DNA sequence: CTGTGTGCAAACATTTTGCAAGCAG
DNA sequence: CTGCTTGCAAAATGTTTGCACACAG
């Protein structure tokens, strides 16, 4: 499996089209709108948020939330997007066109900061090996209070 | 805040009673049944699973799933239990009477293996510092295929 | 006794599915 | 044309809340 790293929108779009074709699926205006919206906004979206934003940016497309869910699942299945689970509830998605990274999450404002750390990745592999686990993926989330929210008190 | 580490059931029960008293709450048979069931079974439970097990182990108590949810939330608020979020949906709880640890999760059988790694904890603190984050908690989950499931193929 | 706790049913929130019509290939 | 895709409404999950009765303190 090759890594998908820092793709341009065109490359991303082509990858998506290739995947669709390979699975006998169709390239539709809604699917493109969702992909483009994810690409243009580097935030992490809940399906609901993304749905609202797509509706705002493509008002004449009348996209349903059902389609947003279906498309996010499709992207995730094909490793073009990743979802994060949260403590309380819900899920947030991000495009998988960036190198692997983990997340710092502010418990007050909900802001997500991304970071990368090679040493941690190395340790994770060592741990997996120790337990005879064949590692496929991992999730690391650090919870805390971001600089901004610390200053507000 | 003092750590709650490897408590015996009696210690755990006392901690729970103290918390209840401190908040003007009452010690009930259902709350004890839920705590005991969590203690006796070192697994990670979804509220639903736990509900079924409590019903089985205390058939004459007629515990409702509502109470299981309420008690789990109560335990979590008071740091006597912790919840893990999962990729797809749902949440699993574990008693917080063990030293801090992270989780290896088998994507095939769903089995959760616990591990501890001091080096990773150290790195996490360094990262938080770098981003001016005041760390309150963290979550690390490694996904993969456990030894058992690897052998089945 | 007082007020918290309980189970039940209903309400909610989130995600998935069935269906008839629309549209990509 | 064929059959995948869509939006809608309904269903399915998972979790929370309102209420009247039960019971701990």
XYZ file of N, CA and C (backbone and C1' of nucleotides) in Angstrom, chain B residues 26 28 30-31 62-64 67 70, chain C residues 2-9 15:
90
model
N -26.833 8.535 47.269
C -27.107 7.355 48.092
C -26.468 6.082 47.562
N -26.801 2.428 46.725
C -27.913 1.515 46.463
C -27.408 0.162 45.978
N -28.224 -1.413 43.316
C -27.868 -1.386 41.895
C -26.477 -0.812 41.687
N -26.193 0.269 42.375
C -24.865 0.865 42.207
C -23.787 -0.117 42.650
N -33.432 -6.706 39.060
C -34.177 -6.026 38.005
C -33.597 -4.658 37.652
N -32.325 -4.655 37.354
C -31.641 -3.406 37.037
C -31.969 -2.955 35.611
N -32.216 -1.698 35.452
C -32.508 -1.165 34.115
C -31.257 -0.630 33.448
N -30.094 2.796 34.530
C -29.270 2.879 35.724
C -27.816 2.555 35.417
N -26.458 5.645 33.961
C -26.288 6.686 34.973
C -25.120 6.374 35.889
P -41.241 15.984 55.275
O -39.910 15.896 54.405
C -38.660 16.182 55.038
C -37.539 15.834 54.079
C -37.785 16.349 52.655
O -36.726 17.228 52.330
C -37.208 14.021 52.648
P -36.628 17.991 50.910
O -35.677 17.029 50.082
C -34.478 16.533 50.679
C -33.977 15.398 49.817
C -33.967 15.736 48.321
O -32.875 15.060 47.756
C -35.250 13.860 48.654
P -32.224 15.573 46.402
O -31.444 14.244 46.008
C -30.662 13.591 47.006
C -30.693 12.102 46.745
C -30.340 11.764 45.297
O -29.459 10.651 45.310
C -32.430 10.827 45.842
P -29.146 9.933 43.939
O -30.220 8.757 43.906
C -30.070 7.674 44.814
C -30.753 6.454 44.240
C -30.340 6.135 42.806
O -30.193 4.711 42.726
C -32.667 6.565 42.889
P -29.959 3.959 41.414
O -31.419 3.575 40.954
C -32.171 2.705 41.809
C -33.459 2.285 41.142
C -33.297 1.989 39.657
O -33.415 0.604 39.413
C -35.152 3.457 40.048
P -33.216 0.070 37.954
O -34.696 0.051 37.362
C -35.703 -0.767 37.963
C -36.999 -0.588 37.199
C -36.900 -0.946 35.713
O -38.077 -1.668 35.334
C -37.499 1.351 35.953
P -38.260 -2.321 33.950
O -39.229 -1.304 33.176
C -40.485 -0.949 33.773
C -41.052 0.267 33.062
C -40.978 0.182 31.532
O -42.305 0.105 30.998
C -40.300 2.333 32.345
P -42.498 -0.165 29.418
O -42.791 1.309 28.873
C -43.579 2.201 29.661
C -43.511 3.585 29.068
C -43.535 3.607 27.539
O -44.398 4.665 27.125
C -41.578 4.683 28.316
P -22.848 10.343 13.707
O -23.479 9.125 12.888
C -23.440 7.836 13.487
C -24.292 6.877 12.706
C -23.961 6.754 11.212
O -23.584 5.401 10.982
C -26.299 6.898 11.568
